[in-house]
Amino acid sequence: MSASPTWSLHTQLQKDTIDIGDLPLSRVLVVKDAHYPWLMLVPRRADAIEIIDLDEVEQGQLMTEINRVGRALKEITKCDKLNIAALGNVVPQLHVHVIARRSSDAAWPRPVWGVMPPLAHDAGEVQAFMTELRRKIWLG
Amino acid sequence: MSASPTWSLHTQLQKDTIDIGDLPLSRVLVVKDAHYPWLMLVPRRADAIEIIDLDEVEQGQLMTEINRVGRALKEITKCDKLNIAALGNVVPQLHVHVIARRSSDAAWPRPVWGVMPPLAHDAGEVQAFMTELRRKIWLG
């Protein structure tokens, strides 16, 4: 699956994330907030806002990628719960949050959005996390 | 797809919802909060907590049901945005929220959880909504 000709990552998502790489459908990103191990999948389909804007094959592939990334994130973080969500009330471009939650984290048991101001990552730690994630979702 | 032998709806979800009916994998519910047209899909699989606990066929079916219910909800409500989420930090049984959001609703643009105390439905309105939804997701 190649990107739609006119697709590009929304500027707000560019600001808020670090690029990990591309799965067949989605770009995989880390959200710049060290409070939670927080990933995002952005299907490379121009003008997609809702999951229901994707066709059936793309929806199936999105679920496959959610599963692949969710499993990797859980294995790496040993988290208590995954939170998976497509909201998009602020940034319309379709994006799916995949967040590792711990019962000790800053927002638990609430959803993470809007609870805490983002916390900067330690550069070494986020690079090590991304390296491990890349290994698990492409080479695992 | 029949229910796992030991599956039953979590007691908290029983309290918070009205039963609409069963799709092949999931029970479809209305959340008792008139602030938002708010549905829930609960895969009838005992001990499923995460989407990644479902097997590949079940995951594909869950996406099919999210698509079917999401399309129907959008058609009925003419909403501005769908919010689709599997969180489960409070009630562990796997459940997927499918919520119709309007830029005029009580929580917009925030996610709905925890913002407003639930508002009781008008009985006639919720029955009419459920009738229309049933028609769209089974007979459409």
Tab-separated table of N, CA and C in Angstrom, chain A residues 33-98:
chain	number	residue	atom	x	y	z
A	33	ASP	N	5.605	13.107	24.841
A	33	ASP	CA	5.111	13.268	26.201
A	33	ASP	C	5.584	12.067	27.016
A	34	ALA	N	6.562	12.316	27.869
A	34	ALA	CA	7.189	11.226	28.618
A	34	ALA	C	6.331	10.725	29.772
A	35	HIS	N	5.167	11.321	29.999
A	35	HIS	CA	4.283	10.804	31.038
A	35	HIS	C	3.828	9.381	30.737
A	36	TYR	N	3.701	9.067	29.441
A	36	TYR	CA	3.158	7.775	29.031
A	36	TYR	C	3.900	7.314	27.782
A	37	PRO	N	4.157	6.002	27.646
A	37	PRO	CA	4.620	5.493	26.350
A	37	PRO	C	3.425	5.598	25.387
A	38	TRP	N	3.548	6.477	24.400
A	38	TRP	CA	2.359	6.931	23.645
A	38	TRP	C	2.706	6.933	22.158
A	39	LEU	N	2.086	6.045	21.424
A	39	LEU	CA	2.316	5.939	19.987
A	39	LEU	C	1.092	6.417	19.225
A	40	MET	N	1.302	6.670	17.954
A	40	MET	CA	0.205	7.096	17.092
A	40	MET	C	0.385	6.434	15.728
A	41	LEU	N	-0.712	5.969	15.150
A	41	LEU	CA	-0.727	5.436	13.791
A	41	LEU	C	-1.512	6.410	12.918
A	42	VAL	N	-0.917	6.834	11.821
A	42	VAL	CA	-1.605	7.754	10.905
A	42	VAL	C	-1.663	7.114	9.522
A	43	PRO	N	-2.842	6.595	9.131
A	43	PRO	CA	-2.965	6.014	7.785
A	43	PRO	C	-2.606	7.060	6.721
A	44	ARG	N	-1.772	6.640	5.769
A	44	ARG	CA	-1.311	7.592	4.739
A	44	ARG	C	-2.334	7.660	3.600
A	45	ARG	N	-3.497	8.173	3.943
A	45	ARG	CA	-4.603	8.308	2.988
A	45	ARG	C	-5.081	9.747	3.027
A	46	ALA	N	-4.923	10.450	1.923
A	46	ALA	CA	-5.345	11.844	1.860
A	46	ALA	C	-6.823	11.954	2.183
A	47	ASP	N	-7.150	12.954	2.972
A	47	ASP	CA	-8.544	13.306	3.276
A	47	ASP	C	-9.266	12.317	4.186
A	48	ALA	N	-8.570	11.314	4.719
A	48	ALA	CA	-9.246	10.415	5.668
A	48	ALA	C	-9.352	11.109	7.020
A	49	ILE	N	-10.554	11.194	7.540
A	49	ILE	CA	-10.830	11.834	8.832
A	49	ILE	C	-11.366	10.789	9.821
A	50	GLU	N	-12.218	9.924	9.318
A	50	GLU	CA	-12.831	8.887	10.148
A	50	GLU	C	-12.309	7.509	9.725
A	51	ILE	N	-12.337	6.552	10.636
A	51	ILE	CA	-12.048	5.166	10.265
A	51	ILE	C	-13.001	4.722	9.150
A	52	ILE	N	-14.250	5.175	9.213
A	52	ILE	CA	-15.218	4.779	8.187
A	52	ILE	C	-14.939	5.422	6.830
A	53	ASP	N	-13.980	6.333	6.761
A	53	ASP	CA	-13.555	6.860	5.448
A	53	ASP	C	-12.619	5.890	4.725
A	54	LEU	N	-12.027	4.955	5.456
A	54	LEU	CA	-11.163	3.954	4.830
A	54	LEU	C	-12.013	2.875	4.187
A	55	ASP	N	-11.489	2.262	3.121
A	55	ASP	CA	-12.227	1.135	2.543
A	55	ASP	C	-11.972	-0.125	3.382
A	56	GLU	N	-12.653	-1.192	3.015
A	56	GLU	CA	-12.641	-2.399	3.851
A	56	GLU	C	-11.229	-2.991	3.990
A	57	VAL	N	-10.477	-2.979	2.908
A	57	VAL	CA	-9.116	-3.528	2.954
A	57	VAL	C	-8.235	-2.667	3.861
A	58	GLU	N	-8.380	-1.366	3.730
A	58	GLU	CA	-7.593	-0.453	4.576
A	58	GLU	C	-7.981	-0.587	6.049
A	59	GLN	N	-9.271	-0.750	6.317
A	59	GLN	CA	-9.708	-0.945	7.705
A	59	GLN	C	-9.106	-2.220	8.298
A	60	GLY	N	-9.086	-3.282	7.513
A	60	GLY	CA	-8.488	-4.530	7.973
A	60	GLY	C	-7.004	-4.364	8.250
A	61	GLN	N	-6.344	-3.629	7.353
A	61	GLN	CA	-4.909	-3.389	7.541
A	61	GLN	C	-4.660	-2.510	8.763
A	62	LEU	N	-5.526	-1.523	8.988
A	62	LEU	CA	-5.375	-0.677	10.181
A	62	LEU	C	-5.483	-1.525	11.444
A	63	MET	N	-6.447	-2.440	11.475
A	63	MET	CA	-6.575	-3.308	12.656
A	63	MET	C	-5.327	-4.173	12.821
A	64	THR	N	-4.806	-4.693	11.705
A	64	THR	CA	-3.571	-5.491	11.766
A	64	THR	C	-2.424	-4.659	12.361
A	65	GLU	N	-2.341	-3.406	11.963
A	65	GLU	CA	-1.251	-2.550	12.449
A	65	GLU	C	-1.470	-2.141	13.909
A	66	ILE	N	-2.723	-1.903	14.303
A	66	ILE	CA	-3.030	-1.629	15.717
A	66	ILE	C	-2.600	-2.831	16.561
A	67	ASN	N	-2.919	-4.022	16.077
A	67	ASN	CA	-2.554	-5.239	16.803
A	67	ASN	C	-1.039	-5.380	16.912
A	68	ARG	N	-0.341	-5.144	15.799
A	68	ARG	CA	1.107	-5.330	15.792
A	68	ARG	C	1.787	-4.333	16.740
A	69	VAL	N	1.376	-3.071	16.639
A	69	VAL	CA	1.978	-2.024	17.462
A	69	VAL	C	1.543	-2.172	18.926
A	70	GLY	N	0.284	-2.526	19.135
A	70	GLY	CA	-0.209	-2.709	20.500
A	70	GLY	C	0.517	-3.832	21.221
A	71	ARG	N	0.719	-4.953	20.533
A	71	ARG	CA	1.442	-6.074	21.142
A	71	ARG	C	2.878	-5.685	21.479
A	72	ALA	N	3.531	-5.015	20.551
A	72	ALA	CA	4.926	-4.602	20.779
A	72	ALA	C	5.003	-3.645	21.963
A	73	LEU	N	4.080	-2.692	22.000
A	73	LEU	CA	4.100	-1.700	23.079
A	73	LEU	C	3.875	-2.371	24.432
A	74	LYS	N	2.961	-3.325	24.467
A	74	LYS	CA	2.692	-4.016	25.732
A	74	LYS	C	3.900	-4.851	26.171
A	75	GLU	N	4.535	-5.528	25.207
A	75	GLU	CA	5.707	-6.343	25.548
A	75	GLU	C	6.848	-5.485	26.073
A	76	ILE	N	7.051	-4.334	25.442
A	76	ILE	CA	8.174	-3.481	25.839
A	76	ILE	C	7.923	-2.837	27.199
A	77	THR	N	6.715	-2.348	27.394
A	77	THR	CA	6.457	-1.544	28.593
A	77	THR	C	5.933	-2.365	29.773
A	78	LYS	N	5.453	-3.591	29.519
A	78	LYS	CA	4.772	-4.367	30.578
A	78	LYS	C	3.658	-3.532	31.230
A	79	CYS	N	2.924	-2.810	30.412
A	79	CYS	CA	1.905	-1.897	30.949
A	79	CYS	C	0.714	-2.665	31.516
A	80	ASP	N	-0.106	-1.959	32.293
A	80	ASP	CA	-1.303	-2.569	32.865
A	80	ASP	C	-2.457	-2.589	31.870
A	81	LYS	N	-2.489	-1.624	30.927
A	81	LYS	CA	-3.635	-1.497	30.019
A	81	LYS	C	-3.190	-0.735	28.787
A	82	LEU	N	-3.724	-1.136	27.658
A	82	LEU	CA	-3.578	-0.330	26.440
A	82	LEU	C	-4.818	0.556	26.303
A	83	ASN	N	-4.595	1.775	25.861
A	83	ASN	CA	-5.718	2.649	25.471
A	83	ASN	C	-5.575	2.907	23.978
A	84	ILE	N	-6.603	2.558	23.213
A	84	ILE	CA	-6.572	2.698	21.756
A	84	ILE	C	-7.740	3.578	21.342
A	85	ALA	N	-7.454	4.650	20.618
A	85	ALA	CA	-8.542	5.599	20.344
A	85	ALA	C	-8.318	6.396	19.073
A	86	ALA	N	-9.388	6.581	18.325
A	86	ALA	CA	-9.442	7.505	17.190
A	86	ALA	C	-10.438	8.592	17.568
A	87	LEU	N	-9.949	9.751	17.962
A	87	LEU	CA	-10.816	10.842	18.406
A	87	LEU	C	-10.839	11.919	17.327
A	88	GLY	N	-9.801	12.745	17.252
A	88	GLY	CA	-9.714	13.700	16.146
A	88	GLY	C	-10.617	14.905	16.276
A	89	ASN	N	-10.956	15.282	17.491
A	89	ASN	CA	-11.794	16.473	17.658
A	89	ASN	C	-10.998	17.751	17.434
A	90	VAL	N	-9.696	17.692	17.596
A	90	VAL	CA	-8.852	18.878	17.442
A	90	VAL	C	-8.090	18.830	16.115
A	91	VAL	N	-7.409	17.733	15.852
A	91	VAL	CA	-6.690	17.548	14.586
A	91	VAL	C	-7.510	16.597	13.729
A	92	PRO	N	-8.064	17.081	12.610
A	92	PRO	CA	-8.996	16.233	11.858
A	92	PRO	C	-8.347	15.051	11.145
A	93	GLN	N	-7.100	15.140	10.741
A	93	GLN	CA	-6.493	14.017	10.006
A	93	GLN	C	-6.589	12.736	10.840
A	94	LEU	N	-7.091	11.670	10.205
A	94	LEU	CA	-7.280	10.403	10.920
A	94	LEU	C	-5.988	9.949	11.584
A	95	HIS	N	-6.062	9.744	12.895
A	95	HIS	CA	-4.916	9.220	13.636
A	95	HIS	C	-5.431	8.383	14.792
A	96	VAL	N	-4.704	7.309	15.086
A	96	VAL	CA	-5.125	6.373	16.135
A	96	VAL	C	-4.068	6.375	17.238
A	97	HIS	N	-4.504	6.713	18.444
A	97	HIS	CA	-3.616	6.683	19.608
A	97	HIS	C	-3.468	5.254	20.111
A	98	VAL	N	-2.263	4.849	20.442
A	98	VAL	CA	-2.006	3.557	21.088
A	98	VAL	C	-1.106	3.874	22.285
